[in-house]
PDB file as gemmi writes it, atoms N, CA and C in Angstrom:
CRYST1    1.000    1.000    1.000  90.00  90.00  90.00 P 1                      
ATOM      1  N   UNK A   1     110.603  52.584 157.850  1.00  0.00           N  
ATOM      2  CA  UNK A   1     109.512  52.670 156.911  1.00  0.00           C  
ATOM      3  C   UNK A   1     109.783  51.811 155.669  1.00  0.00           C  
ATOM      4  N   UNK A   2     111.017  51.885 155.144  1.00  0.00           N  
ATOM      5  CA  UNK A   2     111.372  51.104 153.953  1.00  0.00           C  
ATOM      6  C   UNK A   2     111.214  49.616 154.218  1.00  0.00           C  
ATOM      7  N   UNK A   3     111.632  49.164 155.401  1.00  0.00           N  
ATOM      8  CA  UNK A   3     111.536  47.737 155.746  1.00  0.00           C  
ATOM      9  C   UNK A   3     110.077  47.284 155.774  1.00  0.00           C  
ATOM     10  N   UNK A   4     109.205  48.085 156.371  1.00  0.00           N  
ATOM     11  CA  UNK A   4     107.778  47.734 156.431  1.00  0.00           C  
ATOM     12  C   UNK A   4     107.191  47.648 155.037  1.00  0.00           C  
ATOM     13  N   UNK A   5     107.581  48.579 154.179  1.00  0.00           N  
ATOM     14  CA  UNK A   5     107.069  48.585 152.820  1.00  0.00           C  
ATOM     15  C   UNK A   5     107.583  47.354 152.060  1.00  0.00           C  
ATOM     16  N   UNK A   6     108.848  46.989 152.250  1.00  0.00           N  
ATOM     17  CA  UNK A   6     109.416  45.821 151.576  1.00  0.00           C  
ATOM     18  C   UNK A   6     108.699  44.544 151.988  1.00  0.00           C  
ATOM     19  N   UNK A   7     108.409  44.424 153.279  1.00  0.00           N  
ATOM     20  CA  UNK A   7     107.686  43.250 153.779  1.00  0.00           C  
ATOM     21  C   UNK A   7     106.287  43.205 153.171  1.00  0.00           C  
ATOM     22  N   UNK A   8     105.625  44.338 153.092  1.00  0.00           N  
ATOM     23  CA  UNK A   8     104.276  44.391 152.513  1.00  0.00           C  
ATOM     24  C   UNK A   8     104.301  44.031 151.032  1.00  0.00           C  
ATOM     25  N   UNK A   9     105.294  44.531 150.304  1.00  0.00           N  
ATOM     26  CA  UNK A   9     105.411  44.222 148.874  1.00  0.00           C  
ATOM     27  C   UNK A   9     105.686  42.733 148.688  1.00  0.00           C  
ATOM     28  N   UNK A  10     106.592  42.169 149.476  1.00  0.00           N  
ATOM     29  CA  UNK A  10     106.914  40.741 149.371  1.00  0.00           C  
ATOM     30  C   UNK A  10     105.693  39.884 149.676  1.00  0.00           C  
ATOM     31  N   UNK A  11     104.941  40.238 150.710  1.00  0.00           N  
ATOM     32  CA  UNK A  11     103.740  39.478 151.062  1.00  0.00           C  
ATOM     33  C   UNK A  11     102.704  39.554 149.949  1.00  0.00           C  
ATOM     34  N   UNK A  12     102.541  40.721 149.363  1.00  0.00           N  
ATOM     35  CA  UNK A  12     101.585  40.887 148.264  1.00  0.00           C  
ATOM     36  C   UNK A  12     101.990  40.050 147.063  1.00  0.00           C  
ATOM     37  N   UNK A  13     103.298  40.023 146.750  1.00  0.00           N  
ATOM     38  CA  UNK A  13     103.773  39.241 145.606  1.00  0.00           C  
ATOM     39  C   UNK A  13     103.577  37.749 145.849  1.00  0.00           C  
ATOM     40  N   UNK A  14     103.798  37.286 147.080  1.00  0.00           N  
ATOM     41  CA  UNK A  14     103.599  35.867 147.374  1.00  0.00           C  
ATOM     42  C   UNK A  14     102.127  35.504 147.246  1.00  0.00           C  
ATOM     43  N   UNK A  15     101.244  36.354 147.725  1.00  0.00           N  
ATOM     44  CA  UNK A  15      99.811  36.086 147.615  1.00  0.00           C  
ATOM     45  C   UNK A  15      99.374  36.103 146.157  1.00  0.00           C  
ATOM     46  N   UNK A  16      99.903  37.008 145.377  1.00  0.00           N  
ATOM     47  CA  UNK A  16      99.553  37.073 143.954  1.00  0.00           C  
ATOM     48  C   UNK A  16     100.025  35.817 143.240  1.00  0.00           C  
ATOM     49  N   UNK A  17     101.224  35.335 143.566  1.00  0.00           N  
ATOM     50  CA  UNK A  17     101.726  34.104 142.955  1.00  0.00           C  
ATOM     51  C   UNK A  17     100.855  32.924 143.313  1.00  0.00           C  
ATOM     52  N   UNK A  18     100.427  32.827 144.548  1.00  0.00           N  
ATOM     53  CA  UNK A  18      99.573  31.721 144.981  1.00  0.00           C  
ATOM     54  C   UNK A  18      98.216  31.780 144.288  1.00  0.00           C  
ATOM     55  N   UNK A  19      97.730  32.983 144.050  1.00  0.00           N  
ATOM     56  CA  UNK A  19      96.419  33.134 143.415  1.00  0.00           C  
ATOM     57  C   UNK A  19      96.452  32.681 141.961  1.00  0.00           C  
ATOM     58  N   UNK A  20      97.626  32.694 141.351  1.00  0.00           N  
ATOM     59  CA  UNK A  20      97.742  32.329 139.943  1.00  0.00           C  
ATOM     60  C   UNK A  20      98.163  30.876 139.731  1.00  0.00           C  
ATOM     61  N   UNK A  21      98.219  30.085 140.784  1.00  0.00           N  
ATOM     62  CA  UNK A  21      98.584  28.674 140.636  1.00  0.00           C  
ATOM     63  C   UNK A  21      97.538  27.981 139.773  1.00  0.00           C  
ATOM     64  N   UNK A  22      98.012  27.139 138.884  1.00  0.00           N  
ATOM     65  CA  UNK A  22      97.113  26.389 138.018  1.00  0.00           C  
ATOM     66  C   UNK A  22      96.426  25.299 138.833  1.00  0.00           C  
ATOM     67  N   UNK A  23      95.156  24.992 138.564  1.00  0.00           N  
ATOM     68  CA  UNK A  23      94.447  23.981 139.350  1.00  0.00           C  
ATOM     69  C   UNK A  23      95.033  22.577 139.261  1.00  0.00           C  
ATOM     70  N   UNK A  24      95.861  22.296 138.249  1.00  0.00           N  
ATOM     71  CA  UNK A  24      96.464  20.970 138.150  1.00  0.00           C  
ATOM     72  C   UNK A  24      97.617  20.813 139.151  1.00  0.00           C  
ATOM     73  N   UNK A  25      98.165  21.930 139.609  1.00  0.00           N  
ATOM     74  CA  UNK A  25      99.294  21.879 140.530  1.00  0.00           C  
ATOM     75  C   UNK A  25      98.862  21.349 141.898  1.00  0.00           C  
ATOM     76  N   UNK A  26      99.730  20.531 142.477  1.00  0.00           N  
ATOM     77  CA  UNK A  26      99.463  19.990 143.805  1.00  0.00           C  
ATOM     78  C   UNK A  26      99.770  18.512 143.863  1.00  0.00           C  
ATOM     79  N   UNK A  27      99.323  17.880 144.934  1.00  0.00           N  
ATOM     80  CA  UNK A  27      99.549  16.452 145.135  1.00  0.00           C  
ATOM     81  C   UNK A  27      98.300  15.666 144.767  1.00  0.00           C  
ATOM     82  N   UNK A  28      98.514  14.561 144.065  1.00  0.00           N  
ATOM     83  CA  UNK A  28      97.432  13.720 143.559  1.00  0.00           C  
ATOM     84  C   UNK A  28      97.674  12.275 143.966  1.00  0.00           C  
ATOM     85  N   UNK A  29      96.616  11.568 144.329  1.00  0.00           N  
ATOM     86  CA  UNK A  29      96.686  10.141 144.644  1.00  0.00           C  
ATOM     87  C   UNK A  29      96.410   9.382 143.360  1.00  0.00           C  
ATOM     88  N   UNK A  30      97.372   8.546 142.943  1.00  0.00           N  
ATOM     89  CA  UNK A  30      97.222   7.757 141.718  1.00  0.00           C  
ATOM     90  C   UNK A  30      96.382   6.514 142.005  1.00  0.00           C  
ATOM     91  N   UNK A  31      95.944   5.826 140.959  1.00  0.00           N  
ATOM     92  CA  UNK A  31      95.176   4.593 141.144  1.00  0.00           C  
ATOM     93  C   UNK A  31      96.012   3.515 141.835  1.00  0.00           C  
ATOM     94  N   UNK A  32      97.348   3.573 141.672  1.00  0.00           N  
ATOM     95  CA  UNK A  32      98.229   2.600 142.316  1.00  0.00           C  
ATOM     96  C   UNK A  32      98.453   2.922 143.790  1.00  0.00           C  
ATOM     97  N   UNK A  33      97.960   4.096 144.239  1.00  0.00           N  
ATOM     98  CA  UNK A  33      98.085   4.479 145.643  1.00  0.00           C  
ATOM     99  C   UNK A  33      99.266   5.373 145.954  1.00  0.00           C  
ATOM    100  N   UNK A  34     100.073   5.697 144.963  1.00  0.00           N  
ATOM    101  CA  UNK A  34     101.203   6.598 145.167  1.00  0.00           C  
ATOM    102  C   UNK A  34     100.732   8.044 145.142  1.00  0.00           C  
ATOM    103  N   UNK A  35     101.576   8.931 145.652  1.00  0.00           N  
ATOM    104  CA  UNK A  35     101.309  10.359 145.567  1.00  0.00           C  
ATOM    105  C   UNK A  35     102.166  10.931 144.447  1.00  0.00           C  
ATOM    106  N   UNK A  36     101.520  11.627 143.523  1.00  0.00           N  
ATOM    107  CA  UNK A  36     102.208  12.289 142.418  1.00  0.00           C  
ATOM    108  C   UNK A  36     102.082  13.793 142.625  1.00  0.00           C  
ATOM    109  N   UNK A  37     103.215  14.480 142.581  1.00  0.00           N  
ATOM    110  CA  UNK A  37     103.222  15.937 142.709  1.00  0.00           C  
ATOM    111  C   UNK A  37     103.298  16.549 141.320  1.00  0.00           C  
ATOM    112  N   UNK A  38     102.400  17.488 141.057  1.00  0.00           N  
ATOM    113  CA  UNK A  38     102.419  18.209 139.784  1.00  0.00           C  
ATOM    114  C   UNK A  38     102.766  19.655 140.104  1.00  0.00           C  
ATOM    115  N   UNK A  39     103.845  20.135 139.472  1.00  0.00           N  
ATOM    116  CA  UNK A  39     104.331  21.492 139.736  1.00  0.00           C  
ATOM    117  C   UNK A  39     104.763  22.147 138.432  1.00  0.00           C  
ATOM    118  N   UNK A  40     104.724  23.466 138.436  1.00  0.00           N  
ATOM    119  CA  UNK A  40     105.177  24.235 137.291  1.00  0.00           C  
ATOM    120  C   UNK A  40     106.679  24.034 137.111  1.00  0.00           C  
ATOM    121  N   UNK A  41     107.096  23.850 135.849  1.00  0.00           N  
ATOM    122  CA  UNK A  41     108.527  23.696 135.561  1.00  0.00           C  
ATOM    123  C   UNK A  41     108.811  24.185 134.146  1.00  0.00           C  
ATOM    124  N   UNK A  42     109.476  25.296 134.032  1.00  0.00           N  
ATOM    125  CA  UNK A  42     109.883  25.803 132.722  1.00  0.00           C  
ATOM    126  C   UNK A  42     108.755  26.038 131.742  1.00  0.00           C  
ATOM    127  N   UNK A  43     107.630  26.537 132.189  1.00  0.00           N  
ATOM    128  CA  UNK A  43     106.503  26.798 131.298  1.00  0.00           C  
ATOM    129  C   UNK A  43     105.590  25.604 131.086  1.00  0.00           C  
ATOM    130  N   UNK A  44     105.921  24.481 131.676  1.00  0.00           N  
ATOM    131  CA  UNK A  44     105.098  23.267 131.599  1.00  0.00           C  
ATOM    132  C   UNK A  44     104.725  22.845 133.016  1.00  0.00           C  
ATOM    133  N   UNK A  45     104.160  21.658 133.136  1.00  0.00           N  
ATOM    134  CA  UNK A  45     103.867  21.060 134.434  1.00  0.00           C  
ATOM    135  C   UNK A  45     104.544  19.701 134.484  1.00  0.00           C  
ATOM    136  N   UNK A  46     105.398  19.506 135.476  1.00  0.00           N  
ATOM    137  CA  UNK A  46     106.121  18.251 135.630  1.00  0.00           C  
ATOM    138  C   UNK A  46     105.443  17.403 136.700  1.00  0.00           C  
ATOM    139  N   UNK A  47     105.413  16.099 136.457  1.00  0.00           N  
ATOM    140  CA  UNK A  47     104.811  15.149 137.385  1.00  0.00           C  
ATOM    141  C   UNK A  47     105.925  14.284 137.961  1.00  0.00           C  
ATOM    142  N   UNK A  48     106.022  14.269 139.284  1.00  0.00           N  
ATOM    143  CA  UNK A  48     107.042  13.496 139.975  1.00  0.00           C  
ATOM    144  C   UNK A  48     106.382  12.666 141.069  1.00  0.00           C  
ATOM    145  N   UNK A  49     106.736  11.395 141.140  1.00  0.00           N  
ATOM    146  CA  UNK A  49     106.205  10.535 142.199  1.00  0.00           C  
ATOM    147  C   UNK A  49     106.888  10.886 143.514  1.00  0.00           C  
ATOM    148  N   UNK A  50     106.105  11.028 144.576  1.00  0.00           N  
ATOM    149  CA  UNK A  50     106.626  11.442 145.877  1.00  0.00           C  
ATOM    150  C   UNK A  50     106.882  10.280 146.822  1.00  0.00           C  
ATOM    151  N   UNK A  51     106.247   9.143 146.587  1.00  0.00           N  
ATOM    152  CA  UNK A  51     106.418   8.015 147.489  1.00  0.00           C  
ATOM    153  C   UNK A  51     106.261   6.708 146.722  1.00  0.00           C  
ATOM    154  N   UNK A  52     106.349   5.600 147.440  1.00  0.00           N  
ATOM    155  CA  UNK A  52     106.205   4.291 146.807  1.00  0.00           C  
ATOM    156  C   UNK A  52     107.502   3.812 146.184  1.00  0.00           C  
ATOM    157  N   UNK A  53     107.409   2.746 145.447  1.00  0.00           N  
ATOM    158  CA  UNK A  53     108.559   2.075 144.839  1.00  0.00           C  
ATOM    159  C   UNK A  53     109.363   2.994 143.914  1.00  0.00           C  
ATOM    160  N   UNK A  54     108.707   3.933 143.263  1.00  0.00           N  
ATOM    161  CA  UNK A  54     109.360   4.800 142.280  1.00  0.00           C  
ATOM    162  C   UNK A  54     109.473   6.249 142.759  1.00  0.00           C  
ATOM    163  N   UNK A  55     109.551   6.456 144.076  1.00  0.00           N  
ATOM    164  CA  UNK A  55     109.630   7.806 144.648  1.00  0.00           C  
ATOM    165  C   UNK A  55     110.779   8.594 144.025  1.00  0.00           C  
ATOM    166  N   UNK A  56     110.498   9.848 143.682  1.00  0.00           N  
ATOM    167  CA  UNK A  56     111.496  10.733 143.101  1.00  0.00           C  
ATOM    168  C   UNK A  56     111.577  10.679 141.590  1.00  0.00           C  
ATOM    169  N   UNK A  57     110.881   9.759 140.988  1.00  0.00           N  
ATOM    170  CA  UNK A  57     110.941   9.589 139.533  1.00  0.00           C  
ATOM    171  C   UNK A  57     109.993  10.574 138.836  1.00  0.00           C  
ATOM    172  N   UNK A  58     110.527  11.285 137.847  1.00  0.00           N  
ATOM    173  CA  UNK A  58     109.704  12.179 137.024  1.00  0.00           C  
ATOM    174  C   UNK A  58     108.982  11.314 135.999  1.00  0.00           C  
ATOM    175  N   UNK A  59     107.652  11.401 135.989  1.00  0.00           N  
ATOM    176  CA  UNK A  59     106.883  10.523 135.100  1.00  0.00           C  
ATOM    177  C   UNK A  59     106.079  11.265 134.036  1.00  0.00           C  
ATOM    178  N   UNK A  60     106.240  12.574 133.945  1.00  0.00           N  
ATOM    179  CA  UNK A  60     105.491  13.256 132.904  1.00  0.00           C  
ATOM    180  C   UNK A  60     105.745  14.739 132.833  1.00  0.00           C  
ATOM    181  N   UNK A  61     105.423  15.288 131.662  1.00  0.00           N  
ATOM    182  CA  UNK A  61     105.465  16.723 131.426  1.00  0.00           C  
ATOM    183  C   UNK A  61     104.255  17.080 130.578  1.00  0.00           C  
ATOM    184  N   UNK A  62     103.476  18.039 131.053  1.00  0.00           N  
ATOM    185  CA  UNK A  62     102.253  18.454 130.361  1.00  0.00           C  
ATOM    186  C   UNK A  62     102.232  19.953 130.141  1.00  0.00           C  
ATOM    187  N   UNK A  63     101.513  20.379 129.125  1.00  0.00           N  
ATOM    188  CA  UNK A  63     101.257  21.788 128.845  1.00  0.00           C  
ATOM    189  C   UNK A  63      99.753  22.019 128.914  1.00  0.00           C  
ATOM    190  N   UNK A  64      99.369  23.206 129.324  1.00  0.00           N  
ATOM    191  CA  UNK A  64      97.952  23.560 129.365  1.00  0.00           C  
ATOM    192  C   UNK A  64      97.446  23.769 127.944  1.00  0.00           C  
ATOM    193  N   UNK A  65      96.283  23.181 127.641  1.00  0.00           N  
ATOM    194  CA  UNK A  65      95.647  23.335 126.326  1.00  0.00           C  
ATOM    195  C   UNK A  65      94.422  24.238 126.404  1.00  0.00           C  
ATOM    196  N   UNK A  66      94.111  24.727 127.555  1.00  0.00           N  
ATOM    197  CA  UNK A  66      92.922  25.538 127.761  1.00  0.00           C  
ATOM    198  C   UNK A  66      92.373  25.222 129.135  1.00  0.00           C  
ATOM    199  N   UNK A  67      91.161  25.621 129.370  1.00  0.00           N  
ATOM    200  CA  UNK A  67      90.541  25.387 130.672  1.00  0.00           C  
ATOM    201  C   UNK A  67      90.444  23.897 130.967  1.00  0.00           C  
ATOM    202  N   UNK A  68      91.161  23.458 131.983  1.00  0.00           N  
ATOM    203  CA  UNK A  68      91.087  22.090 132.510  1.00  0.00           C  
ATOM    204  C   UNK A  68      91.541  21.003 131.537  1.00  0.00           C  
ATOM    205  N   UNK A  69      92.277  21.357 130.485  1.00  0.00           N  
ATOM    206  CA  UNK A  69      92.765  20.364 129.527  1.00  0.00           C  
ATOM    207  C   UNK A  69      94.278  20.515 129.372  1.00  0.00           C  
ATOM    208  N   UNK A  70      94.959  19.375 129.320  1.00  0.00           N  
ATOM    209  CA  UNK A  70      96.416  19.353 129.265  1.00  0.00           C  
ATOM    210  C   UNK A  70      96.862  18.250 128.311  1.00  0.00           C  
ATOM    211  N   UNK A  71      98.056  18.420 127.723  1.00  0.00           N  
ATOM    212  CA  UNK A  71      98.615  17.369 126.873  1.00  0.00           C  
ATOM    213  C   UNK A  71     100.123  17.353 127.029  1.00  0.00           C  
ATOM    214  N   UNK A  72     100.707  16.189 126.758  1.00  0.00           N  
ATOM    215  CA  UNK A  72     102.154  16.067 126.862  1.00  0.00           C  
ATOM    216  C   UNK A  72     102.582  14.623 126.790  1.00  0.00           C  
ATOM    217  N   UNK A  73     103.516  14.261 127.653  1.00  0.00           N  
ATOM    218  CA  UNK A  73     104.066  12.906 127.696  1.00  0.00           C  
ATOM    219  C   UNK A  73     103.927  12.355 129.108  1.00  0.00           C  
ATOM    220  N   UNK A  74     103.620  11.061 129.203  1.00  0.00           N  
ATOM    221  CA  UNK A  74     103.505  10.374 130.491  1.00  0.00           C  
ATOM    222  C   UNK A  74     104.299   9.071 130.394  1.00  0.00           C  
ATOM    223  N   UNK A  75     105.036   8.768 131.451  1.00  0.00           N  
ATOM    224  CA  UNK A  75     105.880   7.578 131.468  1.00  0.00           C  
ATOM    225  C   UNK A  75     105.370   6.599 132.512  1.00  0.00           C  
ATOM    226  N   UNK A  76     105.261   5.339 132.137  1.00  0.00           N  
ATOM    227  CA  UNK A  76     104.908   4.276 133.079  1.00  0.00           C  
ATOM    228  C   UNK A  76     106.165   3.997 133.901  1.00  0.00           C  
ATOM    229  N   UNK A  77     106.141   4.257 135.213  1.00  0.00           N  
ATOM    230  CA  UNK A  77     107.358   4.080 136.007  1.00  0.00           C  
ATOM    231  C   UNK A  77     107.811   2.621 136.119  1.00  0.00           C  
ATOM    232  N   UNK A  78     106.915   1.682 135.902  1.00  0.00           N  
ATOM    233  CA  UNK A  78     107.261   0.256 136.025  1.00  0.00           C  
ATOM    234  C   UNK A  78     108.127  -0.236 134.870  1.00  0.00           C  
ATOM    235  N   UNK A  79     107.907   0.318 133.649  1.00  0.00           N  
ATOM    236  CA  UNK A  79     108.667  -0.170 132.498  1.00  0.00           C  
ATOM    237  C   UNK A  79     109.404   0.934 131.732  1.00  0.00           C  
ATOM    238  N   UNK A  80     109.291   2.169 132.217  1.00  0.00           N  
ATOM    239  CA  UNK A  80     109.950   3.337 131.612  1.00  0.00           C  
ATOM    240  C   UNK A  80     109.523   3.614 130.176  1.00  0.00           C  
ATOM    241  N   UNK A  81     108.366   3.142 129.760  1.00  0.00           N  
ATOM    242  CA  UNK A  81     107.849   3.449 128.422  1.00  0.00           C  
ATOM    243  C   UNK A  81     107.082   4.771 128.508  1.00  0.00           C  
ATOM    244  N   UNK A  82     107.301   5.626 127.513  1.00  0.00           N  
ATOM    245  CA  UNK A  82     106.669   6.936 127.478  1.00  0.00           C  
ATOM    246  C   UNK A  82     105.579   6.961 126.421  1.00  0.00           C  
ATOM    247  N   UNK A  83     104.455   7.586 126.779  1.00  0.00           N  
ATOM    248  CA  UNK A  83     103.275   7.617 125.925  1.00  0.00           C  
ATOM    249  C   UNK A  83     102.826   9.061 125.712  1.00  0.00           C  
ATOM    250  N   UNK A  84     102.080   9.269 124.635  1.00  0.00           N  
ATOM    251  CA  UNK A  84     101.410  10.543 124.431  1.00  0.00           C  
ATOM    252  C   UNK A  84     100.337  10.648 125.505  1.00  0.00           C  
ATOM    253  N   UNK A  85     100.306  11.762 126.195  1.00  0.00           N  
ATOM    254  CA  UNK A  85      99.371  11.877 127.309  1.00  0.00           C  
ATOM    255  C   UNK A  85      98.402  13.026 127.180  1.00  0.00           C  
ATOM    256  N   UNK A  86      97.269  12.835 127.802  1.00  0.00           N  
ATOM    257  CA  UNK A  86      96.253  13.880 127.925  1.00  0.00           C  
ATOM    258  C   UNK A  86      95.735  13.832 129.351  1.00  0.00           C  
ATOM    259  N   UNK A  87      95.357  14.973 129.860  1.00  0.00           N  
ATOM    260  CA  UNK A  87      94.773  15.046 131.193  1.00  0.00           C  
ATOM    261  C   UNK A  87      93.619  16.033 131.154  1.00  0.00           C  
ATOM    262  N   UNK A  88      92.581  15.716 131.908  1.00  0.00           N  
ATOM    263  CA  UNK A  88      91.464  16.646 132.030  1.00  0.00           C  
ATOM    264  C   UNK A  88      91.063  16.715 133.498  1.00  0.00           C  
ATOM    265  N   UNK A  89      90.807  17.914 133.942  1.00  0.00           N  
ATOM    266  CA  UNK A  89      90.523  18.201 135.335  1.00  0.00           C  
ATOM    267  C   UNK A  89      89.050  18.499 135.518  1.00  0.00           C  
ATOM    268  N   UNK A  90      88.439  17.847 136.495  1.00  0.00           N  
ATOM    269  CA  UNK A  90      87.037  18.104 136.847  1.00  0.00           C  
ATOM    270  C   UNK A  90      86.942  18.109 138.372  1.00  0.00           C  
ATOM    271  N   UNK A  91      86.932  19.294 138.958  1.00  0.00           N  
ATOM    272  CA  UNK A  91      86.890  19.400 140.416  1.00  0.00           C  
ATOM    273  C   UNK A  91      88.151  18.840 141.030  1.00  0.00           C  
ATOM    274  N   UNK A  92      88.005  17.843 141.892  1.00  0.00           N  
ATOM    275  CA  UNK A  92      89.164  17.241 142.556  1.00  0.00           C  
ATOM    276  C   UNK A  92      89.563  15.918 141.907  1.00  0.00           C  
ATOM    277  N   UNK A  93      89.146  15.720 140.650  1.00  0.00           N  
ATOM    278  CA  UNK A  93      89.478  14.500 139.917  1.00  0.00           C  
ATOM    279  C   UNK A  93      90.273  14.850 138.660  1.00  0.00           C  
ATOM    280  N   UNK A  94      91.347  14.099 138.424  1.00  0.00           N  
ATOM    281  CA  UNK A  94      92.184  14.305 137.254  1.00  0.00           C  
ATOM    282  C   UNK A  94      92.193  13.021 136.445  1.00  0.00           C  
ATOM    283  N   UNK A  95      91.665  13.092 135.226  1.00  0.00           N  
ATOM    284  CA  UNK A  95      91.638  11.928 134.334  1.00  0.00           C  
ATOM    285  C   UNK A  95      92.913  11.957 133.502  1.00  0.00           C  
ATOM    286  N   UNK A  96      93.761  10.947 133.696  1.00  0.00           N  
ATOM    287  CA  UNK A  96      95.024  10.825 132.983  1.00  0.00           C  
ATOM    288  C   UNK A  96      94.875   9.752 131.906  1.00  0.00           C  
ATOM    289  N   UNK A  97      95.351  10.056 130.705  1.00  0.00           N  
ATOM    290  CA  UNK A  97      95.220   9.113 129.596  1.00  0.00           C  
ATOM    291  C   UNK A  97      96.541   9.052 128.846  1.00  0.00           C  
ATOM    292  N   UNK A  98      97.059   7.835 128.649  1.00  0.00           N  
ATOM    293  CA  UNK A  98      98.268   7.621 127.882  1.00  0.00           C  
ATOM    294  C   UNK A  98      97.961   6.756 126.679  1.00  0.00           C  
ATOM    295  N   UNK A  99      98.482   7.138 125.495  1.00  0.00           N  
ATOM    296  CA  UNK A  99      98.154   6.421 124.259  1.00  0.00           C  
ATOM    297  C   UNK A  99      99.394   6.138 123.418  1.00  0.00           C  
ATOM    298  N   UNK A 100      99.285   5.083 122.597  1.00  0.00           N  
ATOM    299  CA  UNK A 100     100.297   4.744 121.596  1.00  0.00           C  
ATOM    300  C   UNK A 100      99.604   4.564 120.257  1.00  0.00           C  
ATOM    301  N   UNK A 101     100.392   4.435 119.213  1.00  0.00           N  
ATOM    302  CA  UNK A 101      99.873   4.220 117.854  1.00  0.00           C  
ATOM    303  C   UNK A 101      98.851   5.274 117.448  1.00  0.00           C  
ATOM    304  N   UNK A 102      99.209   6.525 117.715  1.00  0.00           N  
ATOM    305  CA  UNK A 102      98.333   7.624 117.306  1.00  0.00           C  
ATOM    306  C   UNK A 102      96.990   7.648 118.007  1.00  0.00           C  
ATOM    307  N   UNK A 103      96.919   7.072 119.177  1.00  0.00           N  
ATOM    308  CA  UNK A 103      95.677   7.079 119.945  1.00  0.00           C  
ATOM    309  C   UNK A 103      94.827   5.836 119.762  1.00  0.00           C  
ATOM    310  N   UNK A 104      95.344   4.828 119.064  1.00  0.00           N  
ATOM    311  CA  UNK A 104      94.571   3.600 118.847  1.00  0.00           C  
ATOM    312  C   UNK A 104      94.477   2.752 120.121  1.00  0.00           C  
ATOM    313  N   UNK A 105      95.539   2.769 120.914  1.00  0.00           N  
ATOM    314  CA  UNK A 105      95.555   1.998 122.153  1.00  0.00           C  
ATOM    315  C   UNK A 105      95.829   2.966 123.294  1.00  0.00           C  
ATOM    316  N   UNK A 106      94.891   3.051 124.237  1.00  0.00           N  
ATOM    317  CA  UNK A 106      95.012   4.003 125.348  1.00  0.00           C  
ATOM    318  C   UNK A 106      94.695   3.326 126.676  1.00  0.00           C  
ATOM    319  N   UNK A 107      95.260   3.874 127.723  1.00  0.00           N  
ATOM    320  CA  UNK A 107      94.958   3.466 129.076  1.00  0.00           C  
ATOM    321  C   UNK A 107      94.630   4.713 129.877  1.00  0.00           C  
ATOM    322  N   UNK A 108      93.590   4.625 130.688  1.00  0.00           N  
ATOM    323  CA  UNK A 108      93.125   5.770 131.457  1.00  0.00           C  
ATOM    324  C   UNK A 108      93.178   5.466 132.947  1.00  0.00           C  
ATOM    325  N   UNK A 109      93.560   6.482 133.718  1.00  0.00           N  
ATOM    326  CA  UNK A 109      93.517   6.409 135.174  1.00  0.00           C  
ATOM    327  C   UNK A 109      92.851   7.664 135.701  1.00  0.00           C  
ATOM    328  N   UNK A 110      92.204   7.526 136.844  1.00  0.00           N  
ATOM    329  CA  UNK A 110      91.620   8.678 137.514  1.00  0.00           C  
ATOM    330  C   UNK A 110      92.371   8.918 138.811  1.00  0.00           C  
ATOM    331  N   UNK A 111      92.911  10.116 138.955  1.00  0.00           N  
ATOM    332  CA  UNK A 111      93.644  10.501 140.154  1.00  0.00           C  
ATOM    333  C   UNK A 111      92.782  11.454 140.972  1.00  0.00           C  
ATOM    334  N   UNK A 112      92.970  11.461 142.277  1.00  0.00           N  
ATOM    335  CA  UNK A 112      92.200  12.362 143.132  1.00  0.00           C  
ATOM    336  C   UNK A 112      93.130  13.313 143.870  1.00  0.00           C  
ATOM    337  N   UNK A 113      92.679  14.553 144.025  1.00  0.00           N  
ATOM    338  CA  UNK A 113      93.472  15.606 144.665  1.00  0.00           C  
ATOM    339  C   UNK A 113      93.574  15.340 146.150  1.00  0.00           C  
ATOM    340  N   UNK A 114      94.771  15.510 146.678  1.00  0.00           N  
ATOM    341  CA  UNK A 114      94.986  15.333 148.119  1.00  0.00           C  
ATOM    342  C   UNK A 114      94.884  16.682 148.823  1.00  0.00           C  
TER     343      UNK A 114                                                      
END                                                                             
C-alpha cells in the first residue's frame, strides 16, 4: 500500500511541476537557424544553444517581469559581447531584443517555438 501511495504522490508532483512551467521554457528556433533551449536556472531562465557552430554555449539569462515579459542579459555568440536584453512572448513567437548605450542602439530577432 505504501509503495502505491508513493508512486501516486510522485506522479502528482511531477504533473504539478509540469503544469507550472513558464511559457518561455522550451526549445526555440533562432533567426540564424540554431535551436536555443530556455530552462529555469536558479530563479532565472538560462538560454543555451543546442546545435550549430556555438552548441553548448550559454547566451543569456532572463528574469520574468510579468505576463509574457522578460529582461536580463543576452550574449552574441559570434563575438561574445553581452547586451541588455528584453524578451516578449506572443503565442509561439518570442521577440528577443538586445541593446547598448541605454537602449539607443538595439537589435531585434524573432524566435519561434519548436
